Each structure stands twice: as structure tokens, then as C-alpha cells.
């Protein structure tokens, strides 16, 4: 089974006529003969668009395009009337290829378990108080989720809620190896290295170290996104994968979508 892994596509922000991320994905899926693509969130800033991207891939290739939503997919920027992020989450979850509450049996050996995950400020510095984290603002920079995400429970509660759901799902597959997928960062090593201005604070919004407690022996691959890195590493027999496509302004000299998608995509053969 040939599997591609990528995240943070931001197809709307990255849109250029004649060089779209969607068509770049089709090209790479075809060239690499992918059977399953895993997108670890942040497809676009509008869940309707994000779902269209998944459908576009599945209608134009034989590849199954599994995904978890990212914080951007959950934003109500384009849907101000949707004042409950849970309503947007439910719309995304209803898609047949969404991993939320729907682990995917890949083959006899592997199951893919995933969800958004959330952040609990555990990767941020202790120098800030809880009240400071609740503001989501530092040196005039506002964390945008504060404007467009309305869970109606605290970030810490949301982090725990996803933790409990994922723990429950993992417990259902004691005999399978696991590919674990969240949009949020689940390993300290993928946070922004310090010193970097304000990032001792904003690292708090990248994910949670608590999810690491879920990585028992059967969890072999851990996929994340959100932090806009393209890197992976191995630790204690597990492979951590973070393959964010990112914004064009972060691409550097090579501005071709196909080239960047190809370079970013992690390919696994399982
Ligand atoms: Mn994100």
C-alpha cells in the first residue's frame, strides 16, 4: 500500500490560476501511484472549500483522501452565522473520508486513528499566566483562532476531550499497528525553537505534550501539521512526521506548486 502524507495545504491562500494546489496533488498522486493520501489539516479557511478539495481528489483519482480538520478548516471566517465551531466540525466529520470518530483500517496490519487535537499551552513558557494565554495576544500579535474559533469550552478542556476520544479509539485496536494523526503538534521537538521573538508564548498554541501519553508500542507513525515545518524524525521506534506545504511566501525560490507538493509529501509503503 502506497501512502502519501501532507498537511497545511491552504489552497485558498495559495491559489494561483493555472498552478493550483489541487492539481499539483493530482499530479503527485498519479506519479507516485498513491492509494491513500493523508491530509493532516488546514486545507483551507472554509470547511465548504476544504470538503470540495477532498471530493475533487477522490473524483479525479483512485486515491482515498483521508483527512483530519485543522484549526483553519474550523474557522467561521466565511460563515459568521456559525457561532459554534462544533457545527463546522460536524460538517467536516460527516464526510466519508474524515478520520474524526472514524478510524480507517488500512490493511491487515495497520489502522489510522486521528482527529484535530487541540492546544493547552503546555508547549508555551511558564513565564506567562493562564490569563495571558486566554487572551491569545502578545506584543500586538493576536492568535487568529481567538477570533474565528468558538468551541464554547476552554482550550484545555478541548485538548482533553480529543485526548479521551483518541484514547478510546486506540483501545479498540490492541492487535493493530497504528498511524496516529492530529493537526496539532504532539512532540516538543516540533515546536518553534527558542529564542525566537514571542514564540516562547505562541508555542503554547501549537499542541499538547499530553497526547504523547497515547503513543504505546503499537503506535508506529505519528503525523502532525500546524507548525509549518517540513521535517520528520525517529524516536524509540516511532516515526514522527510533519510535512506542511505552507504558504507560497514560505516556499523560497521554487514557486511551482507541483514541485513543492512533491518535495513536501512523505511517502510510506506499508
Ligand atoms: Mn493550523
mmCIF file of C-alpha atoms and ligand atoms in Angstrom:
data_model
loop_
_atom_site.group_PDB
_atom_site.id
_atom_site.type_symbol
_atom_site.label_atom_id
_atom_site.label_comp_id
_atom_site.label_asym_id
_atom_site.label_seq_id
_atom_site.Cartn_x
_atom_site.Cartn_y
_atom_site.Cartn_z
ATOM 1 C CA UNK A 1 0.000 0.000 0.000
ATOM 2 C CA UNK A 2 1.499 3.340 -1.075
ATOM 3 C CA UNK A 3 0.538 6.225 1.216
ATOM 4 C CA UNK A 4 1.208 9.939 0.887
ATOM 5 C CA UNK A 5 1.254 12.268 3.892
ATOM 6 C CA UNK A 6 0.937 16.053 3.745
ATOM 7 C CA UNK A 7 -0.695 18.919 5.665
ATOM 8 C CA UNK A 8 -1.333 22.660 5.716
ATOM 9 C CA UNK A 9 -2.293 22.947 2.059
ATOM 10 C CA UNK A 10 -4.024 26.348 2.446
ATOM 11 C CA UNK A 11 -5.427 26.002 -1.082
ATOM 12 C CA UNK A 12 -7.284 29.333 -0.857
ATOM 13 C CA UNK A 13 -4.379 31.485 0.315
ATOM 14 C CA UNK A 14 -2.093 29.656 -2.128
ATOM 15 C CA UNK A 15 -4.485 29.938 -5.089
ATOM 16 C CA UNK A 16 -2.940 30.945 -8.403
ATOM 17 C CA UNK A 17 -4.829 30.309 -11.642
ATOM 18 C CA UNK A 18 -3.100 27.558 -13.602
ATOM 19 C CA UNK A 19 -0.901 26.457 -10.673
ATOM 20 C CA UNK A 20 -3.358 25.230 -8.051
ATOM 21 C CA UNK A 21 -2.509 23.006 -5.099
ATOM 22 C CA UNK A 22 -5.411 20.727 -6.029
ATOM 23 C CA UNK A 23 -3.987 19.968 -9.481
ATOM 24 C CA UNK A 24 -0.482 19.619 -8.061
ATOM 25 C CA UNK A 25 -1.872 16.967 -5.708
ATOM 26 C CA UNK A 26 -3.499 15.087 -8.606
ATOM 27 C CA UNK A 27 -0.171 15.073 -10.426
ATOM 28 C CA UNK A 28 1.795 13.738 -7.453
ATOM 29 C CA UNK A 29 -0.873 11.132 -6.613
ATOM 30 C CA UNK A 30 -0.658 9.917 -10.220
ATOM 31 C CA UNK A 31 3.147 9.951 -10.438
ATOM 32 C CA UNK A 32 3.691 8.231 -7.082
ATOM 33 C CA UNK A 33 0.757 5.860 -7.610
ATOM 34 C CA UNK A 34 -0.673 6.758 -4.213
ATOM 35 C CA UNK A 35 -3.506 4.587 -2.978
ATOM 36 C CA UNK A 36 -4.155 6.599 0.178
ATOM 37 C CA UNK A 37 -3.390 10.250 0.897
ATOM 38 C CA UNK A 38 -3.482 11.527 4.487
ATOM 39 C CA UNK A 39 -4.011 15.294 4.876
ATOM 40 C CA UNK A 40 -3.305 16.420 8.443
ATOM 41 C CA UNK A 41 -5.465 19.549 8.392
ATOM 42 C CA UNK A 42 -5.555 23.182 7.241
ATOM 43 C CA UNK A 43 -6.853 22.516 3.762
ATOM 44 C CA UNK A 44 -8.435 25.997 3.608
ATOM 45 C CA UNK A 45 -10.100 28.703 5.711
ATOM 46 C CA UNK A 46 -13.584 27.482 4.764
ATOM 47 C CA UNK A 47 -14.900 23.992 5.516
ATOM 48 C CA UNK A 48 -17.040 24.030 2.339
ATOM 49 C CA UNK A 49 -13.919 24.610 0.238
ATOM 50 C CA UNK A 50 -11.956 22.028 2.241
ATOM 51 C CA UNK A 51 -14.571 19.361 1.558
ATOM 52 C CA UNK A 52 -14.600 20.304 -2.132
ATOM 53 C CA UNK A 53 -10.846 19.679 -2.255
ATOM 54 C CA UNK A 54 -11.259 16.185 -0.777
ATOM 55 C CA UNK A 55 -14.045 15.431 -3.283
ATOM 56 C CA UNK A 56 -12.014 16.830 -6.169
ATOM 57 C CA UNK A 57 -9.124 14.487 -5.377
ATOM 58 C CA UNK A 58 -11.340 11.456 -4.886
ATOM 59 C CA UNK A 59 -13.372 12.108 -8.028
ATOM 60 C CA UNK A 60 -10.303 12.576 -10.223
ATOM 61 C CA UNK A 61 -8.025 9.839 -8.891
ATOM 62 C CA UNK A 62 -8.489 6.328 -7.475
ATOM 63 C CA UNK A 63 -6.808 7.567 -4.262
ATOM 64 C CA UNK A 64 -8.663 7.624 -0.927
ATOM 65 C CA UNK A 65 -8.069 11.063 0.624
ATOM 66 C CA UNK A 66 -8.291 10.705 4.390
ATOM 67 C CA UNK A 67 -8.104 13.875 6.468
ATOM 68 C CA UNK A 68 -8.414 15.465 9.872
ATOM 69 C CA UNK A 69 -9.559 19.099 10.071
ATOM 70 C CA UNK A 70 -7.091 21.774 11.142
ATOM 71 C CA UNK A 71 -7.916 24.936 13.056
ATOM 72 C CA UNK A 72 -8.207 26.861 9.754
ATOM 73 C CA UNK A 73 -10.784 24.415 8.354
ATOM 74 C CA UNK A 74 -12.791 25.077 11.525
ATOM 75 C CA UNK A 75 -12.697 28.882 11.276
ATOM 76 C CA UNK A 76 -16.019 30.682 10.769
ATOM 77 C CA UNK A 77 -14.342 33.470 8.767
ATOM 78 C CA UNK A 78 -16.614 32.687 5.783
ATOM 79 C CA UNK A 79 -19.581 31.660 7.932
ATOM 80 C CA UNK A 80 -20.080 34.279 10.615
ATOM 81 C CA UNK A 81 -23.522 32.857 11.419
ATOM 82 C CA UNK A 82 -21.914 29.597 12.543
ATOM 83 C CA UNK A 83 -21.121 30.618 16.085
ATOM 84 C CA UNK A 84 -20.459 27.076 17.289
ATOM 85 C CA UNK A 85 -17.223 25.601 15.963
ATOM 86 C CA UNK A 86 -18.746 22.210 16.756
ATOM 87 C CA UNK A 87 -21.257 22.762 13.933
ATOM 88 C CA UNK A 88 -18.406 23.221 11.444
ATOM 89 C CA UNK A 89 -16.589 20.228 12.963
ATOM 90 C CA UNK A 90 -19.730 18.097 12.448
ATOM 91 C CA UNK A 91 -19.950 19.149 8.794
ATOM 92 C CA UNK A 92 -16.356 18.060 8.236
ATOM 93 C CA UNK A 93 -16.811 14.878 10.248
ATOM 94 C CA UNK A 94 -19.808 13.850 8.152
ATOM 95 C CA UNK A 95 -17.527 13.333 5.142
ATOM 96 C CA UNK A 96 -16.788 9.678 4.465
ATOM 97 C CA UNK A 97 -13.017 10.329 4.346
ATOM 98 C CA UNK A 98 -12.801 12.270 7.622
ATOM 99 C CA UNK A 99 -10.917 10.350 10.315
ATOM 100 C CA UNK A 100 -12.744 12.028 13.233
ATOM 101 C CA UNK A 101 -14.534 9.316 15.220
ATOM 102 C CA UNK A 102 -13.925 7.037 12.240
ATOM 103 C CA UNK A 103 -10.647 5.079 12.391
ATOM 104 C CA UNK A 104 -9.666 3.702 9.000
ATOM 105 C CA UNK A 105 -8.500 0.116 8.641
ATOM 106 C CA UNK A 106 -5.670 0.415 6.145
ATOM 107 C CA UNK A 107 -4.839 -3.288 5.807
ATOM 108 C CA UNK A 108 -4.387 -6.420 7.971
ATOM 109 C CA UNK A 109 -1.584 -4.727 9.866
ATOM 110 C CA UNK A 110 -2.442 -1.029 10.235
ATOM 111 C CA UNK A 111 -5.247 1.223 11.407
ATOM 112 C CA UNK A 112 -5.248 5.012 11.036
ATOM 113 C CA UNK A 113 -6.624 6.881 14.064
ATOM 114 C CA UNK A 114 -6.933 10.654 14.054
ATOM 115 C CA UNK A 115 -8.646 13.886 14.978
ATOM 116 C CA UNK A 116 -7.900 17.603 15.155
ATOM 117 C CA UNK A 117 -6.290 17.558 18.611
ATOM 118 C CA UNK A 118 -6.030 20.918 20.344
ATOM 119 C CA UNK A 119 -3.622 23.042 22.412
ATOM 120 C CA UNK A 120 -3.423 23.500 26.146
ATOM 121 C CA UNK A 121 -0.470 25.985 26.332
ATOM 122 C CA UNK A 122 1.779 23.155 27.624
ATOM 123 C CA UNK A 123 4.400 23.981 24.964
ATOM 124 C CA UNK A 124 4.395 27.632 25.993
ATOM 125 C CA UNK A 125 6.647 29.148 28.635
ATOM 126 C CA UNK A 126 5.625 29.024 32.304
ATOM 127 C CA UNK A 127 6.599 32.697 32.474
ATOM 128 C CA UNK A 128 3.079 33.542 31.240
ATOM 129 C CA UNK A 129 -0.041 33.223 33.327
ATOM 130 C CA UNK A 130 -3.162 31.333 32.318
ATOM 131 C CA UNK A 131 -4.932 34.687 31.879
ATOM 132 C CA UNK A 132 -2.268 35.749 29.386
ATOM 133 C CA UNK A 133 -2.787 32.529 27.403
ATOM 134 C CA UNK A 134 -6.558 33.023 27.485
ATOM 135 C CA UNK A 135 -6.063 36.410 25.784
ATOM 136 C CA UNK A 136 -4.120 34.837 22.908
ATOM 137 C CA UNK A 137 -2.297 38.090 22.371
ATOM 138 C CA UNK A 138 1.346 39.038 22.745
ATOM 139 C CA UNK A 139 3.204 42.140 21.548
ATOM 140 C CA UNK A 140 0.205 43.273 19.422
ATOM 141 C CA UNK A 141 0.061 39.892 17.680
ATOM 142 C CA UNK A 142 -3.318 38.196 18.012
ATOM 143 C CA UNK A 143 -3.657 34.415 17.693
ATOM 144 C CA UNK A 144 -6.379 34.261 14.998
ATOM 145 C CA UNK A 145 -8.238 31.283 16.499
ATOM 146 C CA UNK A 146 -9.396 33.702 19.207
ATOM 147 C CA UNK A 147 -11.463 35.452 16.520
ATOM 148 C CA UNK A 148 -12.685 32.555 14.428
ATOM 149 C CA UNK A 149 -12.914 29.543 16.770
ATOM 150 C CA UNK A 150 -15.803 29.243 19.208
ATOM 151 C CA UNK A 151 -15.683 25.897 20.982
ATOM 152 C CA UNK A 152 -17.586 27.268 23.988
ATOM 153 C CA UNK A 153 -15.303 25.244 26.249
ATOM 154 C CA UNK A 154 -11.747 26.156 27.243
ATOM 155 C CA UNK A 155 -8.760 25.177 25.095
ATOM 156 C CA UNK A 156 -7.581 22.892 27.907
ATOM 157 C CA UNK A 157 -10.949 21.138 28.055
ATOM 158 C CA UNK A 158 -10.977 20.738 24.275
ATOM 159 C CA UNK A 159 -7.461 19.252 24.351
ATOM 160 C CA UNK A 160 -8.629 16.720 26.928
ATOM 161 C CA UNK A 161 -11.807 15.936 25.020
ATOM 162 C CA UNK A 162 -9.811 14.958 21.918
ATOM 163 C CA UNK A 163 -7.349 13.036 24.115
ATOM 164 C CA UNK A 164 -10.147 10.930 25.606
ATOM 165 C CA UNK A 165 -11.762 10.252 22.248
ATOM 166 C CA UNK A 166 -8.444 9.180 20.727
ATOM 167 C CA UNK A 167 -7.575 7.009 23.750
ATOM 168 C CA UNK A 168 -10.918 5.248 23.411
ATOM 169 C CA UNK A 169 -10.397 4.621 19.695
ATOM 170 C CA UNK A 170 -6.855 3.317 20.203
ATOM 171 C CA UNK A 171 -8.106 0.868 22.837
ATOM 172 C CA UNK A 172 -10.352 -0.733 20.221
ATOM 173 C CA UNK A 173 -7.363 -1.936 18.162
ATOM 174 C CA UNK A 174 -4.958 -3.704 20.558
ATOM 175 C CA UNK A 175 -3.714 -6.030 17.803
ATOM 176 C CA UNK A 176 -3.071 -3.444 15.113
ATOM 177 C CA UNK A 177 -0.195 -1.131 14.410
ATOM 178 C CA UNK A 178 -1.311 2.495 14.395
ATOM 179 C CA UNK A 179 -0.778 5.594 12.281
ATOM 180 C CA UNK A 180 -1.822 8.393 14.643
ATOM 181 C CA UNK A 181 -2.862 11.682 13.034
ATOM 182 C CA UNK A 182 -3.602 15.079 14.555
ATOM 183 C CA UNK A 183 -3.356 18.560 13.108
ATOM 184 C CA UNK A 184 -1.779 19.753 16.339
ATOM 185 C CA UNK A 185 1.815 19.191 17.396
ATOM 186 C CA UNK A 186 2.291 16.230 19.729
ATOM 187 C CA UNK A 187 6.049 16.305 20.315
ATOM 188 C CA UNK A 188 8.100 19.080 21.891
ATOM 189 C CA UNK A 189 10.711 18.709 19.160
ATOM 190 C CA UNK A 190 8.279 20.101 16.582
ATOM 191 C CA UNK A 191 7.659 23.342 18.467
ATOM 192 C CA UNK A 192 9.390 26.539 17.315
ATOM 193 C CA UNK A 193 12.995 26.588 18.595
ATOM 194 C CA UNK A 194 13.824 29.408 21.012
ATOM 195 C CA UNK A 195 14.938 32.092 21.271
ATOM 196 C CA UNK A 196 12.568 33.496 18.683
ATOM 197 C CA UNK A 197 10.551 36.616 19.326
ATOM 198 C CA UNK A 198 7.209 35.896 21.034
ATOM 199 C CA UNK A 199 7.406 32.173 20.327
ATOM 200 C CA UNK A 200 8.005 31.272 23.965
ATOM 201 C CA UNK A 201 4.376 32.451 24.177
ATOM 202 C CA UNK A 202 2.890 31.296 20.828
ATOM 203 C CA UNK A 203 4.350 27.782 21.159
ATOM 204 C CA UNK A 204 1.531 27.450 23.692
ATOM 205 C CA UNK A 205 -0.934 27.371 20.794
ATOM 206 C CA UNK A 206 0.776 24.642 18.781
ATOM 207 C CA UNK A 207 -0.417 21.489 20.520
ATOM 208 C CA UNK A 208 -0.093 19.415 23.641
ATOM 209 C CA UNK A 209 2.518 17.164 25.200
ATOM 210 C CA UNK A 210 -0.316 15.191 26.769
ATOM 211 C CA UNK A 211 -1.009 13.327 23.525
ATOM 212 C CA UNK A 212 2.386 11.660 23.889
ATOM 213 C CA UNK A 213 0.877 9.511 26.665
ATOM 214 C CA UNK A 214 -1.166 7.778 23.956
ATOM 215 C CA UNK A 215 1.852 6.585 21.993
ATOM 216 C CA UNK A 216 2.033 2.999 23.227
ATOM 217 C CA UNK A 217 4.074 0.285 21.477
ATOM 218 C CA UNK A 218 1.611 -0.246 18.641
ATOM 219 C CA UNK A 219 1.727 3.408 17.560
ATOM 220 C CA UNK A 220 4.375 3.384 14.811
ATOM 221 C CA UNK A 221 3.773 6.620 12.921
ATOM 222 C CA UNK A 222 2.711 9.954 14.400
ATOM 223 C CA UNK A 223 1.549 12.561 11.908
ATOM 224 C CA UNK A 224 1.072 16.248 12.715
ATOM 225 C CA UNK A 225 0.954 19.636 10.998
ATOM 226 C CA UNK A 226 0.118 23.204 12.054
ATOM 227 C CA UNK A 227 3.676 24.425 12.754
ATOM 228 C CA UNK A 228 4.627 24.844 9.091
ATOM 229 C CA UNK A 229 7.727 22.682 9.201
ATOM 230 C CA UNK A 230 8.712 20.001 6.740
ATOM 231 C CA UNK A 231 10.591 17.565 8.910
ATOM 232 C CA UNK A 232 10.400 14.146 10.449
ATOM 233 C CA UNK A 233 12.426 12.167 12.946
ATOM 234 C CA UNK A 234 12.542 8.835 14.729
ATOM 235 C CA UNK A 235 12.453 8.239 18.441
ATOM 236 C CA UNK A 236 12.031 4.992 20.384
ATOM 237 C CA UNK A 237 10.947 3.016 17.329
ATOM 238 C CA UNK A 238 8.367 5.570 16.212
ATOM 239 C CA UNK A 239 8.461 7.887 13.232
ATOM 240 C CA UNK A 240 7.167 11.422 13.774
ATOM 241 C CA UNK A 241 6.059 13.080 10.531
ATOM 242 C CA UNK A 242 5.371 16.776 9.978
ATOM 243 C CA UNK A 243 5.018 17.680 6.298
ATOM 244 C CA UNK A 244 3.409 21.078 5.949
ATOM 245 C CA UNK A 245 3.074 22.550 2.464
ATOM 246 C CA UNK A 246 2.754 26.063 3.923
ATOM 247 C CA UNK A 247 2.167 29.432 2.258
ATOM 248 C CA UNK A 248 3.827 30.329 -1.028
ATOM 249 C CA UNK A 249 5.750 33.117 0.709
ATOM 250 C CA UNK A 250 7.450 30.379 2.771
ATOM 251 C CA UNK A 251 8.384 28.268 -0.253
ATOM 252 C CA UNK A 252 11.560 30.080 -1.223
ATOM 253 C CA UNK A 253 12.867 30.148 -4.773
ATOM 254 C CA UNK A 254 10.875 27.245 -6.241
ATOM 255 C CA UNK A 255 7.353 28.669 -6.623
ATOM 256 C CA UNK A 256 5.853 25.823 -8.645
ATOM 257 C CA UNK A 257 3.010 24.105 -6.753
ATOM 258 C CA UNK A 258 3.785 20.672 -8.208
ATOM 259 C CA UNK A 259 7.412 20.890 -7.194
ATOM 260 C CA UNK A 260 6.527 21.966 -3.643
ATOM 261 C CA UNK A 261 3.838 19.327 -3.186
ATOM 262 C CA UNK A 262 6.257 16.661 -4.434
ATOM 263 C CA UNK A 263 9.030 17.863 -2.122
ATOM 264 C CA UNK A 264 6.720 18.136 0.897
ATOM 265 C CA UNK A 265 4.904 14.824 0.572
ATOM 266 C CA UNK A 266 6.078 11.927 2.739
ATOM 267 C CA UNK A 267 5.639 8.589 1.018
ATOM 268 C CA UNK A 268 5.229 5.381 3.025
ATOM 269 C CA UNK A 269 4.941 1.841 1.742
ATOM 270 C CA UNK A 270 3.088 -0.343 4.215
HETATM 271 MN MN1 LIG B 1 -3.067 25.088 11.812
#
